PDB file of C-alpha atoms and ligand atoms in Angstrom:
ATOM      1  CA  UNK A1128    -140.065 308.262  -8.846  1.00 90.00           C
ATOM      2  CA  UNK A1129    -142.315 304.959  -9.937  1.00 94.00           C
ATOM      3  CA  UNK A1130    -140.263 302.072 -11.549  1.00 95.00           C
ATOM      4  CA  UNK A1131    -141.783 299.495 -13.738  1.00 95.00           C
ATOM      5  CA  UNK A1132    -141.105 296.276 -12.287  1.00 95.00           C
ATOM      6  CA  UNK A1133    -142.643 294.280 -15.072  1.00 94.00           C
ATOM      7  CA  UNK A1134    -139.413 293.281 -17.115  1.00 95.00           C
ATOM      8  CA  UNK A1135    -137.712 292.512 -13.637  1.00 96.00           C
ATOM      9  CA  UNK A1136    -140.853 290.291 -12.656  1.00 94.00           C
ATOM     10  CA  UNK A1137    -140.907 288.335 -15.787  1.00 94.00           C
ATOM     11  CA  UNK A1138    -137.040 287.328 -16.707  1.00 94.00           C
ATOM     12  CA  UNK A1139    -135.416 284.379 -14.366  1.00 93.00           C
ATOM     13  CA  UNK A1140    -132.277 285.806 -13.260  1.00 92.00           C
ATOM     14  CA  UNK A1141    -132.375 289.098 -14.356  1.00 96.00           C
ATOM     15  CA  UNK A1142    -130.461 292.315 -12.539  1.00 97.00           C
ATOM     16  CA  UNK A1143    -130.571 296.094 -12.877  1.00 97.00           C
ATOM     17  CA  UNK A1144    -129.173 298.576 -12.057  1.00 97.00           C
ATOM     18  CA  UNK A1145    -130.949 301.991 -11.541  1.00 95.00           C
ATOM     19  CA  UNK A1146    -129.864 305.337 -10.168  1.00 96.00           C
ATOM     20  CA  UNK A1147    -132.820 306.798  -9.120  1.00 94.00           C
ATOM     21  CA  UNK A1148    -133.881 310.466  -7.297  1.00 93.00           C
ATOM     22  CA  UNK A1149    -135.547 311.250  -4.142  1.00 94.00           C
ATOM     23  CA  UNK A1150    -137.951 314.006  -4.803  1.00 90.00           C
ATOM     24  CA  UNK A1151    -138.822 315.374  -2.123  1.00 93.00           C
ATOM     25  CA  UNK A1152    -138.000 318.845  -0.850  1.00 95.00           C
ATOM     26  CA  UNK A1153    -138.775 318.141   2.907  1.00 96.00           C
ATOM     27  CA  UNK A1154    -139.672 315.486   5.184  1.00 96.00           C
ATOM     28  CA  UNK A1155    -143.001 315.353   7.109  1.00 94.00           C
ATOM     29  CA  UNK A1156    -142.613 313.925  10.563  1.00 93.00           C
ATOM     30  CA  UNK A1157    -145.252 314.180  13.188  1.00 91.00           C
ATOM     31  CA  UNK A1158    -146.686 317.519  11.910  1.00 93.00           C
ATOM     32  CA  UNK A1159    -143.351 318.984  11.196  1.00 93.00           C
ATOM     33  CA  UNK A1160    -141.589 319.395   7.859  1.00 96.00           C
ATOM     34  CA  UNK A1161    -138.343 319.457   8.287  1.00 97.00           C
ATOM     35  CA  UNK A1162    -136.064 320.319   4.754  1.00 97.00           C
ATOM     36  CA  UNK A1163    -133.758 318.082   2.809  1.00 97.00           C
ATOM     37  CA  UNK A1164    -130.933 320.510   3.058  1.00 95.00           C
ATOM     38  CA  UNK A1165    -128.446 317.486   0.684  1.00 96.00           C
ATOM     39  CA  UNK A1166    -129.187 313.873  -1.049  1.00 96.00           C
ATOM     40  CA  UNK A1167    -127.587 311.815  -3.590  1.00 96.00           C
ATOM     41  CA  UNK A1168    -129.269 309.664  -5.840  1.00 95.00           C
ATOM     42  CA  UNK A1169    -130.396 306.591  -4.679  1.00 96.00           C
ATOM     43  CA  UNK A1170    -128.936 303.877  -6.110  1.00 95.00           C
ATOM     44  CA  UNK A1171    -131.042 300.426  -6.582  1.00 97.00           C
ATOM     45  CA  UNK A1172    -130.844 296.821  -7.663  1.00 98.00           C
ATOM     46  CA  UNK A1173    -133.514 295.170  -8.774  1.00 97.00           C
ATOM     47  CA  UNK A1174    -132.944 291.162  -8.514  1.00 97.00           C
ATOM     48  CA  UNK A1175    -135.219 288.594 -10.332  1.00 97.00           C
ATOM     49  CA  UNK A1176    -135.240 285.895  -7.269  1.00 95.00           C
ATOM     50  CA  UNK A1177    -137.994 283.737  -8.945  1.00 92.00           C
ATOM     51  CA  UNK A1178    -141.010 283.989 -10.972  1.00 89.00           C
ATOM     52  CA  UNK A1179    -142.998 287.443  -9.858  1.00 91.00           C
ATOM     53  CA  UNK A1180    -140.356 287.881  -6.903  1.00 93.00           C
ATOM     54  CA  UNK A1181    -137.519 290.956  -7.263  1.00 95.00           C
ATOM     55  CA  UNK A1182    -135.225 291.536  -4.356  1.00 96.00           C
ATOM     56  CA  UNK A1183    -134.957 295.140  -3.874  1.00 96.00           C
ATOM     57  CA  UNK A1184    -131.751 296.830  -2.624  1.00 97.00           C
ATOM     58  CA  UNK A1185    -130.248 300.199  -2.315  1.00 96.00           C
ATOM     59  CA  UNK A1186    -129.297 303.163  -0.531  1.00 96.00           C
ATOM     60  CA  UNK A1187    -129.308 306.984  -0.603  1.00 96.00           C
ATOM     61  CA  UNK A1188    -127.601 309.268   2.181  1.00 97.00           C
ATOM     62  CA  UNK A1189    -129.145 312.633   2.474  1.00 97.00           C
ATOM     63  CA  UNK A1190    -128.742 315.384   4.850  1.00 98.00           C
ATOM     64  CA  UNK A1191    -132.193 317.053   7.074  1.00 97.00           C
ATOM     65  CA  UNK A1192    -132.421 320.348   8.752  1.00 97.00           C
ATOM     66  CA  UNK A1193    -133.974 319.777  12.094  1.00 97.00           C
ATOM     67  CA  UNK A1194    -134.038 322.047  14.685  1.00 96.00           C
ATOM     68  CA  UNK A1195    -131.849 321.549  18.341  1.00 97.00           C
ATOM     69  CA  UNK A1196    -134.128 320.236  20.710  1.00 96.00           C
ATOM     70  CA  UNK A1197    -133.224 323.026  23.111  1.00 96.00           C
ATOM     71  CA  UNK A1198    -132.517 325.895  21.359  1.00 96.00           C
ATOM     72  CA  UNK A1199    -134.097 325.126  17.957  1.00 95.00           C
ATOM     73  CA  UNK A1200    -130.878 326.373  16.159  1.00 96.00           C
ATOM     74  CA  UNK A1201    -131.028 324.664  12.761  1.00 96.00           C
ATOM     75  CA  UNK A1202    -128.937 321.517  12.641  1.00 97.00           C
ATOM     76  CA  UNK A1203    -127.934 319.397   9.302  1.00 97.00           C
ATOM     77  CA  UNK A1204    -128.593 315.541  10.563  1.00 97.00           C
ATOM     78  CA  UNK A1205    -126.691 313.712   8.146  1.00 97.00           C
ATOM     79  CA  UNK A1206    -128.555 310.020   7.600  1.00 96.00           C
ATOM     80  CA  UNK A1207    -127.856 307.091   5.615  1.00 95.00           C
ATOM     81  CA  UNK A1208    -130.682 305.022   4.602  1.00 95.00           C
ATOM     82  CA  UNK A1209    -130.448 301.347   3.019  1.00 95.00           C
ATOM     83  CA  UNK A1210    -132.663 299.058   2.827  1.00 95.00           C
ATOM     84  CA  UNK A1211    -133.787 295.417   1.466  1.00 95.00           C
ATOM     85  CA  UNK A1212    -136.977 294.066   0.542  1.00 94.00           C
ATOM     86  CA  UNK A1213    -138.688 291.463  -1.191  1.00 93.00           C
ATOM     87  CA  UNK A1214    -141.579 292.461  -3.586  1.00 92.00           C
ATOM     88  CA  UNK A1215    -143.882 290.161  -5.145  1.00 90.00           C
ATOM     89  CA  UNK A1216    -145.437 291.012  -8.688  1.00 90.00           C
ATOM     90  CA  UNK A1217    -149.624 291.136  -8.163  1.00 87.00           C
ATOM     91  CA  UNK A1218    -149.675 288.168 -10.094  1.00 82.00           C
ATOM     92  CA  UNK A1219    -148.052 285.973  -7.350  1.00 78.00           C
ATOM     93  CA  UNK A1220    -149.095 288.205  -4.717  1.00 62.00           C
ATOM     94  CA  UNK A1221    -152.625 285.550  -3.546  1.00 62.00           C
ATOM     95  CA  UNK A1222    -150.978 282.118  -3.871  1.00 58.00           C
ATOM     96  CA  UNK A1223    -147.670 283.462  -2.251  1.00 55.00           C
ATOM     97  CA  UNK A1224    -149.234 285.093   0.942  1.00 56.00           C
ATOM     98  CA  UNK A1225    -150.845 282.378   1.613  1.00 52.00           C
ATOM     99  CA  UNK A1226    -147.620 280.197   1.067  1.00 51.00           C
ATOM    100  CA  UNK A1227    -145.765 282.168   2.816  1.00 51.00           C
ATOM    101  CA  UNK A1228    -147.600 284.003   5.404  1.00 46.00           C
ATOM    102  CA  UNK A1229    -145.065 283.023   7.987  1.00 46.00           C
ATOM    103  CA  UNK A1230    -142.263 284.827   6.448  1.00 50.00           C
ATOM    104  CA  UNK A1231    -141.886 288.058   8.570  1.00 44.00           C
ATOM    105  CA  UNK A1232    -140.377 289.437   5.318  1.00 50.00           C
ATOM    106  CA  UNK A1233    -142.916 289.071   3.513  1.00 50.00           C
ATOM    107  CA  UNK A1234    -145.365 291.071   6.198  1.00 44.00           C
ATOM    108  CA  UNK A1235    -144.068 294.536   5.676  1.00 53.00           C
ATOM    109  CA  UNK A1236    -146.558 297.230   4.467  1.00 56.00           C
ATOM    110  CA  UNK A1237    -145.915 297.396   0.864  1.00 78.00           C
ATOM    111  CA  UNK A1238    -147.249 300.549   0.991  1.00 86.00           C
ATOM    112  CA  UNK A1239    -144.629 301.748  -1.870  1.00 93.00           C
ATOM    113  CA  UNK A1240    -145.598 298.834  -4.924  1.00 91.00           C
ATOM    114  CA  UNK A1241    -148.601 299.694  -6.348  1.00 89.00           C
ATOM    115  CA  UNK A1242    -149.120 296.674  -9.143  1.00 88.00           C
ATOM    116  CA  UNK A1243    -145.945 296.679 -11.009  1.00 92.00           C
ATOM    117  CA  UNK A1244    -144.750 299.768 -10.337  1.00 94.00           C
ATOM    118  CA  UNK A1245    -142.073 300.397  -7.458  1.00 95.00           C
ATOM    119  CA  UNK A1246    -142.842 304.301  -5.757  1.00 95.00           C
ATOM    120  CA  UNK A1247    -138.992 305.144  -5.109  1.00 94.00           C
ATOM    121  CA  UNK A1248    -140.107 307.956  -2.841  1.00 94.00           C
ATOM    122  CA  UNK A1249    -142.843 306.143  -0.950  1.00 94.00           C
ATOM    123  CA  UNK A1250    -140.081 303.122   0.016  1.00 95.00           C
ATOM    124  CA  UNK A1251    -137.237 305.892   1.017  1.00 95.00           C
ATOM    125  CA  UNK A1252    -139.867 307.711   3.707  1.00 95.00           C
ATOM    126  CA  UNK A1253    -140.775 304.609   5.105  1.00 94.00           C
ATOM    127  CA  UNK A1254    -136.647 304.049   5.519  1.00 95.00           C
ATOM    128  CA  UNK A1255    -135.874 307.654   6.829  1.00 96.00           C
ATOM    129  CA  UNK A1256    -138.819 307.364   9.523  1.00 94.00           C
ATOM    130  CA  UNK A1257    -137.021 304.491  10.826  1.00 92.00           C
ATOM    131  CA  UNK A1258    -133.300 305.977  10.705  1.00 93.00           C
ATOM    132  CA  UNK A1259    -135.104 309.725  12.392  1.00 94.00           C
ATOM    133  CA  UNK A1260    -132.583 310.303  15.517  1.00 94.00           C
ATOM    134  CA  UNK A1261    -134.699 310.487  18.443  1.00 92.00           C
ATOM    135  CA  UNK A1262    -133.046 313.519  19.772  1.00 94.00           C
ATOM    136  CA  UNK A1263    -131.121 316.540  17.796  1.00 96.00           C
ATOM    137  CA  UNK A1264    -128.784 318.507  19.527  1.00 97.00           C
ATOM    138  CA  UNK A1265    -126.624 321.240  17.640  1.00 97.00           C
ATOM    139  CA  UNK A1266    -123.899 320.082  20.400  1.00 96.00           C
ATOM    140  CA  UNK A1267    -123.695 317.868  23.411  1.00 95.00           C
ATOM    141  CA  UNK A1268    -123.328 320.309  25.632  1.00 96.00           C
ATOM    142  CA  UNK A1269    -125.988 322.773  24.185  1.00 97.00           C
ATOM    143  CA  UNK A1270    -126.941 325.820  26.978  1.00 96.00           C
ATOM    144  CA  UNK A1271    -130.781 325.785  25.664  1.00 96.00           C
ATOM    145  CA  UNK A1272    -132.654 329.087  25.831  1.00 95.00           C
ATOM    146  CA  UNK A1273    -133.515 330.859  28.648  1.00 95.00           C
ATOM    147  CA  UNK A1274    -137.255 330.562  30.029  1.00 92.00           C
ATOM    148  CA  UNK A1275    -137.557 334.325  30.829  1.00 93.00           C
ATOM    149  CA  UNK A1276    -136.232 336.200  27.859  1.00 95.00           C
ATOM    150  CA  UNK A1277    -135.861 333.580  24.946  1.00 94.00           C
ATOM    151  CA  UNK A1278    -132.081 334.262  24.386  1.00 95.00           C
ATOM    152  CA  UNK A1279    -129.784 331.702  23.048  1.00 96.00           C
ATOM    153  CA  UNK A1280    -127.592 331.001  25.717  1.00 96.00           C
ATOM    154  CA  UNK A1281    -124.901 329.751  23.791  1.00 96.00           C
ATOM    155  CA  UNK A1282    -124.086 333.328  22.462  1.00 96.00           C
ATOM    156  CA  UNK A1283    -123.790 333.906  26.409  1.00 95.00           C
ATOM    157  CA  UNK A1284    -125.791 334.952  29.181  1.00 94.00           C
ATOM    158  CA  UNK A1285    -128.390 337.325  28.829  1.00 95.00           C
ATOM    159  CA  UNK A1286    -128.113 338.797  32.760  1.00 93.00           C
ATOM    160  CA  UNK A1287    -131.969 337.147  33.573  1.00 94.00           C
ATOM    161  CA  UNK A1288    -133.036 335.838  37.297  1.00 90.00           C
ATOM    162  CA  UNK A1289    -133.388 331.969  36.237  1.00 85.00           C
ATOM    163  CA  UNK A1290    -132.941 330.906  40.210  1.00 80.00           C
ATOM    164  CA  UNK A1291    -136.433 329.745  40.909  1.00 71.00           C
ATOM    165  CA  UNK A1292    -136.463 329.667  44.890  1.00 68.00           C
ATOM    166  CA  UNK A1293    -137.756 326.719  47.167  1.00 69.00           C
ATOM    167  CA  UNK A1294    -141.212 328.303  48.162  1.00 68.00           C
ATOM    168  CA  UNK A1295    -140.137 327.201  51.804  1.00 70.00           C
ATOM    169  CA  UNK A1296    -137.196 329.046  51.165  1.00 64.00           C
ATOM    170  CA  UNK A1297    -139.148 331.757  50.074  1.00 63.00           C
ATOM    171  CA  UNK A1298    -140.841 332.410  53.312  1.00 68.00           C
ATOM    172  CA  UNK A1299    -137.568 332.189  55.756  1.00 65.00           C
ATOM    173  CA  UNK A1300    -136.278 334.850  53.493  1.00 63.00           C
ATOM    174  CA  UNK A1301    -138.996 336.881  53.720  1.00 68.00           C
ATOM    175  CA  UNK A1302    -138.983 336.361  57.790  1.00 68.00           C
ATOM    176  CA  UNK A1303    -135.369 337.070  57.660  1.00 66.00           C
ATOM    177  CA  UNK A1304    -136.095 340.490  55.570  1.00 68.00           C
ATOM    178  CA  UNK A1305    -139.002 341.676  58.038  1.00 71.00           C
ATOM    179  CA  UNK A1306    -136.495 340.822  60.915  1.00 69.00           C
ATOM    180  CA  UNK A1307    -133.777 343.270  59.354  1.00 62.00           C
ATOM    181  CA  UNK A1308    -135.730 345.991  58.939  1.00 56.00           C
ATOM    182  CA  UNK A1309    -137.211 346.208  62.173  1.00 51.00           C
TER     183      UNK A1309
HETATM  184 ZN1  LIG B1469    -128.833 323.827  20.653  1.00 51.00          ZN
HETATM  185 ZN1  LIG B1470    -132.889 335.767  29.676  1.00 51.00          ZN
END
């Protein structure tokens, strides 16, 4: 959704309130899509902090199927995304870079104000790639699948060999057999 931040810019003081929407169906991350399964509106305030400056706040909780990292069971990872940042109208945007180069707040990638308009969306995917959980498990203790047959061994075992022998083992076994059936 793409807010017009040109009222907000221009009046000393001024605050609003916005409920906005997230609109996307899924979220891309490193060349998976993974679905927005739940979200709620994201609610924003828009803060005149000076001429051409507007504080921007809000937050949004939403809900992502992503697959268990060992047996790739769907999982709903519930996140909650909030975020703050300071936007400068393209107006100010020259003299106050210069002015204020040093301000690490300042240096983030704006990649979500295009002139005056504020890309809802754009800001909220830079927030969820931040808040992505590292590693998704559908439970702690999570049994994985198993490397011969591809069965989900949380549903139980599937009766496979899985015992992959020392090689050195191997070859005293094999000794051992010969021996026995001389
Ligand atoms: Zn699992
Ligand atoms: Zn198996």
């Amino acid at each position: 959704m793409l807010i017009n931040l040109t009222d907000v810019f221009t009046s000393e003081g001024k605050v609003k309130n916005i409920s906005a929407r997230y609109d996307q169906e899924s979220f891309r991350y490193m060349g998976n899509d993974y679905p927005v399964s739940d979200k709620s509106d994201v609610s924003l305030t828009l803060t005149n902090i000076g001429t051409g400056c507007v504080l921007v706040e809000g937050k949004l909780e939403l809900t992502l199927t992503i697959p268990c990292d060992r047996c790739l069971q769907s999982v709903n990872v519930p996140l909650s995304v909030a975020f703050t940042h300071q936007v400068l109208s393209p107006d100010r945007e020259d003299a106050a870079s210069k002015e204020i180069s040093n301000d690490a707040s300042f240096d983030d990638e704006q990649n979500f104000v295009s002139g005056y308009e504020l890309d809802t969306d754009a800001l909220i995917n830079n927030e969820i790639l931040i808040n992505m959980p590292v590693k998704v498990l559908c439970r702690e203790d999570c049994k994985g699948i198993c490397p011969v047959c591809g069965h989900n061994l949380n549903e139980g075992e599937c009766g496979c060999d899985r015992f992959v022998p020392d090689p050195r083992m191997a070859a005293i076994k094999d000794i051992f057999n010969a021996n026995k059936e001389v």
